[in-house]
Tab-separated table of C-alpha atoms in Angstrom:
chain	number	residue	atom	x	y	z
A	1	MET	CA	37.577	10.638	-33.975
A	2	ALA	CA	41.171	11.057	-32.923
A	3	LYS	CA	43.948	8.605	-33.916
A	4	GLU	CA	44.136	5.891	-30.888
A	5	ILE	CA	47.328	6.110	-29.160
A	6	THR	CA	49.493	2.875	-29.139
A	7	TYR	CA	51.582	1.220	-26.441
A	8	GLU	CA	54.832	1.872	-28.260
A	9	GLU	CA	53.995	5.939	-28.196
A	10	ILE	CA	53.013	5.772	-24.668
A	11	ALA	CA	56.427	3.772	-23.725
A	12	ARG	CA	58.260	6.140	-25.640
A	13	ASN	CA	56.736	9.003	-23.988
A	14	LEU	CA	57.527	7.923	-20.608
A	15	LYS	CA	61.004	6.848	-21.331
A	16	ASN	CA	61.557	10.542	-22.355
A	17	LYS	CA	59.938	11.779	-19.153
A	18	VAL	CA	56.747	13.168	-21.002
A	19	TYR	CA	53.960	12.530	-18.652
A	20	ALA	CA	50.180	12.935	-18.949
A	21	PRO	CA	48.340	13.791	-15.779
A	22	ILE	CA	45.812	10.783	-16.551
A	23	TYR	CA	46.199	7.498	-17.863
A	24	PHE	CA	43.161	5.594	-18.334
A	25	LEU	CA	44.329	2.016	-19.449
A	26	MET	CA	41.350	-0.229	-20.537
A	27	GLY	CA	40.652	-3.403	-22.668
A	28	GLU	CA	40.771	-7.066	-22.794
A	29	GLU	CA	44.482	-7.682	-22.974
A	30	ASP	CA	46.016	-7.242	-19.358
A	31	TYR	CA	49.570	-7.185	-20.677
A	32	TYR	CA	50.080	-3.768	-22.100
A	33	ILE	CA	47.958	-2.255	-19.076
A	34	ASP	CA	50.280	-3.935	-16.651
A	35	ARG	CA	53.371	-2.814	-18.402
A	36	ILE	CA	52.409	0.759	-18.401
A	37	SER	CA	51.242	0.994	-14.962
A	38	GLU	CA	54.387	-0.898	-13.614
A	39	TYR	CA	56.612	1.422	-15.630
A	40	ILE	CA	54.860	4.404	-14.103
A	41	LEU	CA	55.146	3.038	-10.514
A	42	ASN	CA	58.695	1.869	-10.968
A	43	HIS	CA	60.421	4.620	-12.850
A	44	ILE	CA	59.162	8.172	-12.330
A	45	LEU	CA	59.707	8.536	-8.464
A	46	THR	CA	62.851	7.908	-6.413
A	47	ASP	CA	62.567	5.253	-3.404
A	48	THR	CA	62.430	8.195	-1.040
A	49	GLU	CA	59.773	10.198	-3.099
A	50	LYS	CA	57.788	6.978	-3.239
A	51	GLU	CA	57.326	6.783	0.436
A	52	PHE	CA	54.908	10.084	0.615
A	53	ASN	CA	53.837	10.397	-3.027
A	54	GLN	CA	52.833	6.966	-4.429
A	55	THR	CA	49.417	5.622	-3.780
A	56	VAL	CA	47.842	2.405	-5.111
A	57	VAL	CA	44.207	1.516	-4.299
A	58	TYR	CA	41.898	-1.025	-5.717
A	59	GLY	CA	38.517	-0.310	-7.197
A	60	ALA	CA	36.495	-2.503	-4.856
A	61	ASP	CA	38.137	-1.142	-1.860
A	62	THR	CA	37.600	2.669	-2.620
A	63	ASP	CA	35.349	5.129	-4.183
A	64	ILE	CA	35.792	7.839	-6.776
A	65	ALA	CA	35.406	10.704	-4.424
A	66	SER	CA	38.332	9.271	-2.411
A	67	VAL	CA	40.416	8.880	-5.468
A	68	ILE	CA	39.586	12.354	-6.738
A	69	ASN	CA	40.592	13.709	-3.385
A	70	THR	CA	44.057	11.803	-3.152
A	71	ALA	CA	44.746	13.170	-6.586
A	72	ARG	CA	44.116	16.824	-5.698
A	73	ARG	CA	46.679	16.677	-2.975
A	74	TYR	CA	50.227	18.336	-3.576
A	75	PRO	CA	53.172	16.364	-3.433
A	76	MET	CA	55.768	16.275	-0.627
A	77	MET	CA	59.268	17.323	-1.485
A	78	SER	CA	58.640	15.936	-4.902
A	79	LYS	CA	57.466	17.116	-8.547
A	80	TYR	CA	55.041	14.606	-9.054
A	81	GLN	CA	52.667	12.352	-6.996
A	82	ILE	CA	51.280	9.064	-8.342
A	83	VAL	CA	48.015	7.496	-7.787
A	84	VAL	CA	47.190	4.138	-9.224
A	85	VAL	CA	43.718	2.514	-9.065
A	86	LYS	CA	44.013	-0.984	-9.974
A	87	GLU	CA	40.934	-3.165	-11.143
A	88	ALA	CA	39.110	0.211	-11.789
A	89	GLN	CA	36.397	-1.649	-13.383
A	90	ASN	CA	35.146	-2.327	-9.965
A	91	LEU	CA	34.995	1.421	-9.189
A	92	LYS	CA	31.413	2.654	-8.493
A	93	ASN	CA	30.234	6.198	-9.899
A	94	LEU	CA	33.191	6.474	-12.415
A	95	ASP	CA	31.190	9.003	-14.469
A	96	GLU	CA	31.873	11.573	-11.281
A	97	LEU	CA	35.488	11.555	-12.488
A	98	VAL	CA	34.337	14.192	-15.207
A	99	TYR	CA	34.462	16.883	-12.779
A	100	TYR	CA	38.232	16.334	-11.979
A	101	LEU	CA	39.178	15.778	-15.709
A	102	GLN	CA	38.013	19.351	-16.515
A	103	LYS	CA	40.721	20.588	-14.295
A	104	PRO	CA	43.244	17.905	-13.295
A	105	MET	CA	46.077	18.438	-10.872
A	106	PRO	CA	49.334	18.857	-13.195
A	107	SER	CA	51.590	17.558	-10.203
A	108	THR	CA	49.497	14.376	-10.334
A	109	ILE	CA	49.783	11.188	-12.328
A	110	LEU	CA	46.418	9.482	-12.135
A	111	VAL	CA	46.611	5.724	-13.401
A	112	PHE	CA	43.293	3.726	-14.098
A	113	CYS	CA	43.836	0.177	-14.786
A	114	TYR	CA	40.221	-0.649	-16.190
A	115	LYS	CA	40.708	-4.518	-17.109
A	116	HIS	CA	38.484	-6.935	-18.884
A	117	GLY	CA	36.503	-4.434	-20.941
A	118	SER	CA	36.397	-0.955	-22.287
A	119	LEU	CA	34.266	2.283	-21.870
A	120	ASP	CA	31.695	3.443	-24.588
A	121	ARG	CA	33.604	5.934	-26.615
A	122	ARG	CA	30.685	8.037	-27.115
A	123	LYS	CA	30.137	8.550	-23.223
A	124	LYS	CA	31.110	11.946	-21.909
A	125	ILE	CA	33.751	10.686	-19.668
A	126	THR	CA	35.476	8.802	-22.390
A	127	ILE	CA	35.573	12.181	-24.373
A	128	GLU	CA	36.849	14.306	-21.652
A	129	LEU	CA	39.648	11.476	-20.791
A	130	ASP	CA	40.864	11.521	-24.277
A	131	LYS	CA	40.991	15.458	-24.154
A	132	ALA	CA	42.728	15.676	-20.528
A	133	GLY	CA	45.098	12.739	-20.664
A	134	VAL	CA	45.960	9.208	-22.301
A	135	LEU	CA	43.032	6.973	-23.089
A	136	PHE	CA	44.353	3.677	-24.219
A	137	GLU	CA	42.528	0.609	-25.266
A	138	SER	CA	44.725	-2.604	-24.742
A	139	LYS	CA	43.312	-5.156	-27.459
A	140	LYS	CA	43.815	-8.828	-27.661
A	141	LEU	CA	46.231	-9.784	-30.342
A	142	LYS	CA	44.945	-11.893	-33.097
A	143	ASP	CA	46.950	-15.383	-33.817
A	144	THR	CA	48.404	-14.054	-36.733
A	145	GLN	CA	50.001	-11.168	-34.689
A	146	LEU	CA	51.658	-13.511	-32.093
A	147	PRO	CA	54.982	-14.101	-34.234
A	148	GLY	CA	55.422	-10.476	-34.602
A	149	PHE	CA	54.830	-9.648	-30.748
A	150	ILE	CA	57.491	-12.578	-30.003
A	151	THR	CA	60.070	-11.035	-32.449
A	152	SER	CA	59.534	-7.675	-31.209
A	153	TYR	CA	59.656	-8.651	-27.651
A	154	LEU	CA	62.977	-10.770	-27.905
A	155	LYS	CA	64.499	-7.628	-29.989
A	156	ARG	CA	64.175	-5.442	-27.050
A	157	ARG	CA	66.038	-8.093	-25.161
A	158	GLN	CA	68.570	-8.222	-28.032
A	159	VAL	CA	67.696	-11.700	-28.847
A	160	GLU	CA	66.952	-13.192	-32.178
A	161	ILE	CA	64.434	-16.054	-32.904
A	162	GLU	CA	64.058	-18.205	-35.853
A	163	PRO	CA	60.603	-18.302	-37.635
A	164	LYS	CA	59.973	-21.716	-37.066
A	165	ALA	CA	60.770	-21.340	-33.414
A	166	SER	CA	58.476	-18.247	-33.065
A	167	GLU	CA	55.542	-20.113	-34.783
A	168	MET	CA	56.149	-23.025	-32.350
A	169	MET	CA	55.672	-20.707	-29.393
A	170	ALA	CA	52.776	-18.888	-30.722
A	171	GLU	CA	51.081	-22.366	-31.142
A	172	PHE	CA	51.959	-23.658	-27.579
A	173	VAL	CA	51.438	-20.380	-25.516
A	174	GLY	CA	48.376	-18.817	-27.592
A	175	THR	CA	47.310	-15.159	-26.960
A	176	ASP	CA	48.006	-14.791	-23.237
A	177	LEU	CA	50.774	-12.033	-23.613
A	178	ASN	CA	51.779	-12.231	-19.873
A	179	ARG	CA	52.305	-16.183	-20.141
A	180	MET	CA	54.095	-15.582	-23.378
A	181	ALA	CA	56.514	-13.048	-21.834
A	182	SER	CA	56.966	-15.360	-19.071
A	183	GLU	CA	57.945	-18.236	-21.409
A	184	LEU	CA	60.251	-16.103	-23.498
A	185	GLU	CA	62.114	-14.830	-20.314
A	186	LYS	CA	62.506	-18.676	-19.137
A	187	LEU	CA	64.112	-19.235	-22.952
A	188	ILE	CA	66.587	-16.337	-22.606
A	189	ILE	CA	67.859	-17.674	-19.211
A	190	THR	CA	68.543	-20.929	-20.877
A	191	LEU	CA	70.757	-19.392	-23.664
A	192	SER	CA	74.467	-20.093	-23.261
A	193	LYS	CA	77.091	-17.182	-22.840
A	194	GLY	CA	77.308	-15.349	-26.177
A	195	GLN	CA	74.332	-17.085	-27.780
A	196	ARG	CA	71.472	-14.567	-28.841
A	197	ARG	CA	69.429	-16.613	-30.936
A	198	ILE	CA	66.442	-19.019	-30.125
A	199	THR	CA	66.190	-22.118	-32.189
A	200	PRO	CA	63.401	-24.858	-32.737
A	201	GLU	CA	65.819	-27.226	-30.885
A	202	GLN	CA	66.117	-25.208	-27.967
A	203	ILE	CA	62.358	-24.778	-27.667
A	204	GLU	CA	62.099	-28.607	-27.751
A	205	ARG	CA	64.505	-29.175	-25.114
A	206	ASN	CA	63.402	-26.246	-22.522
A	207	ILE	CA	59.689	-26.006	-23.345
A	208	GLY	CA	58.780	-29.566	-24.317
A	209	ILE	CA	57.369	-28.932	-27.791
A	210	SER	CA	58.485	-31.438	-30.429
A	211	LYS	CA	60.114	-29.612	-33.070
A	212	ASP	CA	58.840	-32.085	-35.754
A	213	PHE	CA	55.685	-33.141	-34.392
A	214	ASN	CA	53.273	-30.232	-33.129
A	215	ASN	CA	50.474	-28.095	-34.559
A	216	PHE	CA	52.642	-25.934	-36.650
A	217	GLU	CA	54.050	-28.802	-38.731
A	218	LEU	CA	50.735	-30.599	-39.237
A	219	ARG	CA	49.667	-27.482	-40.570
A	220	ASN	CA	52.734	-27.137	-42.951
A	221	ALA	CA	52.110	-30.941	-43.923
A	222	LEU	CA	48.522	-29.945	-44.878
A	223	ILE	CA	49.530	-26.901	-46.816
A	224	ALA	CA	52.206	-29.178	-48.837
A	225	LYS	CA	49.537	-32.085	-49.080
A	226	ASP	CA	52.070	-34.398	-47.516
A	227	ILE	CA	49.938	-37.335	-46.604
A	228	LEU	CA	52.719	-39.439	-44.695
A	229	LYS	CA	54.008	-36.503	-42.701
A	230	ALA	CA	50.393	-35.549	-41.610
A	231	ASN	CA	49.302	-38.973	-40.592
A	232	GLN	CA	52.795	-39.469	-38.768
A	233	ILE	CA	51.923	-36.276	-36.669
A	234	VAL	CA	48.438	-37.519	-36.109
A	235	LYS	CA	49.685	-40.808	-34.660
A	236	TYR	CA	52.063	-38.866	-32.393
A	237	PHE	CA	49.284	-36.693	-31.069
A	238	GLU	CA	47.262	-39.753	-30.460
A	239	GLU	CA	50.188	-41.402	-28.508
A	240	ASN	CA	50.768	-38.063	-26.352
A	241	PRO	CA	47.423	-36.638	-25.832
A	242	LYS	CA	48.103	-34.495	-22.859
A	243	SER	CA	50.675	-32.531	-25.013
A	244	ASN	CA	48.769	-32.321	-27.825
A	245	PRO	CA	44.983	-31.627	-26.894
A	246	LEU	CA	42.500	-32.103	-29.861
A	247	GLN	CA	40.920	-28.686	-29.185
A	248	VAL	CA	44.160	-26.911	-29.591
A	249	THR	CA	44.730	-28.565	-33.129
A	250	LEU	CA	41.179	-27.628	-34.004
A	251	ALA	CA	41.698	-24.110	-33.158
A	252	VAL	CA	45.086	-23.782	-34.810
A	253	LEU	CA	43.558	-25.559	-37.970
A	254	PHE	CA	40.424	-23.276	-38.120
A	255	ASN	CA	42.085	-20.290	-37.903
A	256	PHE	CA	44.434	-20.917	-40.635
A	257	PHE	CA	41.601	-22.181	-42.999
A	258	SER	CA	39.450	-19.302	-42.073
A	259	ASN	CA	42.261	-16.995	-43.083
A	260	LEU	CA	42.735	-18.643	-45.991
A	261	MET	CA	39.123	-18.472	-46.964
A	262	LEU	CA	39.806	-14.410	-46.324
A	263	ALA	CA	42.717	-14.680	-48.314
A	264	TYR	CA	40.746	-15.345	-51.638
A	265	TYR	CA	39.194	-12.088	-51.315
A	266	ALA	CA	42.388	-10.048	-51.153
A	267	PRO	CA	42.391	-7.574	-54.067
A	268	GLU	CA	46.060	-8.348	-54.771
A	269	LYS	CA	47.138	-11.876	-54.396
A	270	ASN	CA	50.821	-11.107	-53.887
A	271	GLU	CA	52.451	-11.392	-50.466
A	272	GLN	CA	51.934	-7.596	-49.561
A	273	GLY	CA	48.376	-7.956	-50.594
A	274	ILE	CA	47.461	-11.112	-48.732
A	275	ALA	CA	49.259	-9.763	-45.792
A	276	ALA	CA	47.104	-6.493	-45.781
A	277	GLN	CA	43.926	-8.469	-46.001
A	278	LEU	CA	44.763	-10.681	-43.152
A	279	GLY	CA	46.392	-7.745	-40.917
A	280	LEU	CA	49.907	-9.784	-41.038
A	281	ARG	CA	52.793	-8.094	-39.452
A	282	SER	CA	55.111	-9.226	-42.384
A	283	ALA	CA	54.894	-9.950	-45.903
A	284	TRP	CA	56.594	-13.265	-45.573
A	285	GLN	CA	53.754	-14.743	-43.380
A	286	ALA	CA	51.583	-14.592	-46.429
A	287	ARG	CA	53.704	-17.345	-48.460
A	288	ASP	CA	51.930	-20.240	-46.475
A	289	TYR	CA	48.666	-18.509	-47.466
A	290	GLN	CA	49.875	-18.530	-51.058
A	291	THR	CA	51.048	-22.067	-51.028
A	292	ALA	CA	47.650	-23.232	-49.679
A	293	MET	CA	45.657	-21.187	-52.478
A	294	ARG	CA	47.503	-23.132	-55.164
A	295	ARG	CA	46.632	-26.481	-53.672
A	296	TYR	CA	43.266	-25.754	-52.320
A	297	THR	CA	40.063	-24.253	-54.268
A	298	GLY	CA	37.851	-21.797	-52.278
A	299	VAL	CA	34.847	-24.587	-52.466
A	300	LYS	CA	37.323	-27.012	-50.711
A	301	VAL	CA	38.506	-24.592	-48.087
A	302	MET	CA	34.555	-23.852	-47.286
A	303	LYS	CA	34.050	-27.890	-46.833
A	304	ILE	CA	37.055	-27.956	-44.886
A	305	ILE	CA	35.916	-25.321	-42.337
A	306	GLU	CA	32.774	-27.103	-42.147
A	307	ALA	CA	34.385	-30.591	-41.324
A	308	ILE	CA	36.623	-28.649	-38.533
A	309	ARG	CA	33.407	-27.328	-36.998
A	310	ARG	CA	31.776	-30.767	-37.052
A	311	CYS	CA	34.785	-32.382	-35.713
A	312	ASP	CA	34.718	-29.862	-32.920
A	313	VAL	CA	30.899	-30.769	-32.081
A	314	ARG	CA	31.648	-34.602	-32.314
A	315	SER	CA	34.830	-34.104	-29.862
A	316	LYS	CA	32.483	-32.682	-27.412
A	317	GLY	CA	30.273	-35.841	-27.215
A	318	ILE	CA	27.643	-34.661	-29.537
A	319	SER	CA	26.602	-37.369	-32.064
A	320	ASN	CA	29.820	-39.189	-31.177
A	321	ALA	CA	29.456	-42.175	-28.646
A	322	SER	CA	32.514	-43.686	-28.978
A	323	VAL	CA	35.143	-42.359	-31.665
A	324	SER	CA	38.276	-41.082	-29.710
A	325	ASP	CA	40.096	-37.870	-30.518
A	326	GLY	CA	42.795	-39.643	-32.339
A	327	ASP	CA	40.364	-41.003	-34.879
A	328	LEU	CA	38.392	-37.802	-34.895
A	329	LEU	CA	41.583	-36.062	-36.078
A	330	ARG	CA	42.599	-38.986	-38.495
A	331	GLU	CA	39.120	-38.652	-40.119
A	332	LEU	CA	39.402	-34.713	-40.244
A	333	VAL	CA	42.889	-35.060	-42.192
A	334	TYR	CA	41.846	-37.415	-44.648
A	335	VAL	CA	38.769	-34.950	-45.398
A	336	ILE	CA	41.384	-32.211	-45.738
A	337	LEU	CA	43.752	-33.817	-48.019
A	338	HIS	CA	41.245	-35.728	-50.227
């Protein structure tokens, strides 16, 4: 199977004016699909050319025959015409596109935005799409990849971010990349003239996350087995439940300890080996796992993961008639630390 093309490769080719006749953009992560299709719509044709040579349709409002007929037109007073099918997952009889793929119009740039799913790569249409143009699968990022995404996004905007601030944003926003981009843009706007670095203090002021009492700091307290700090954070969460819902905290802890369990199976226990095992974008991210491996045994981590699962079930009212979220988290933290 051919090597899968990346978003970075597609973006680089588009900026270098290297265009494919077909872009089939599919997958669970909307962000990259939106960025590619928006770039094509906004940067290839001039405003005058767009009037006659740019067509946007929606899958539920058209059919594949109409899309193909539009794609077979010649551009008017322009080198290219652009046809974009949004919400292409709603397009019926998509397999009929195979006939067009065998001889696509070189003057047409045909874009399909197929969200919330992917085509079976064994099907004929998928094979033909790969041959005729660009077949791109936009995959959801893992939690461990978010800090890398944040750093890369801001670097393109010529802004730096401190590691702790990056972790705070990752924890607060999660893997919704469109929302993440929006929140990062808000932070960039708040930078004073000449300031090109985002700090935890700035996030605390503008996003509303406490730099000292958040899930990132709770995780760090548990890694260090700092009983006082961990319980201070639990108390803060209990007093501010709307800003610190238990389900988010459980997700953060489950993700960390699940990865910690995987780290024990890394062939090499150095930073590079653990980073490779967990799919981390930089080796420094593995340091927390190295520290935790020195403080927790594999058997203990298995018990912690089970305790997190049990806490999650009880937080949803199962086998729990009256215990509050604050008390549930306090019990869980006690189990983890002792």
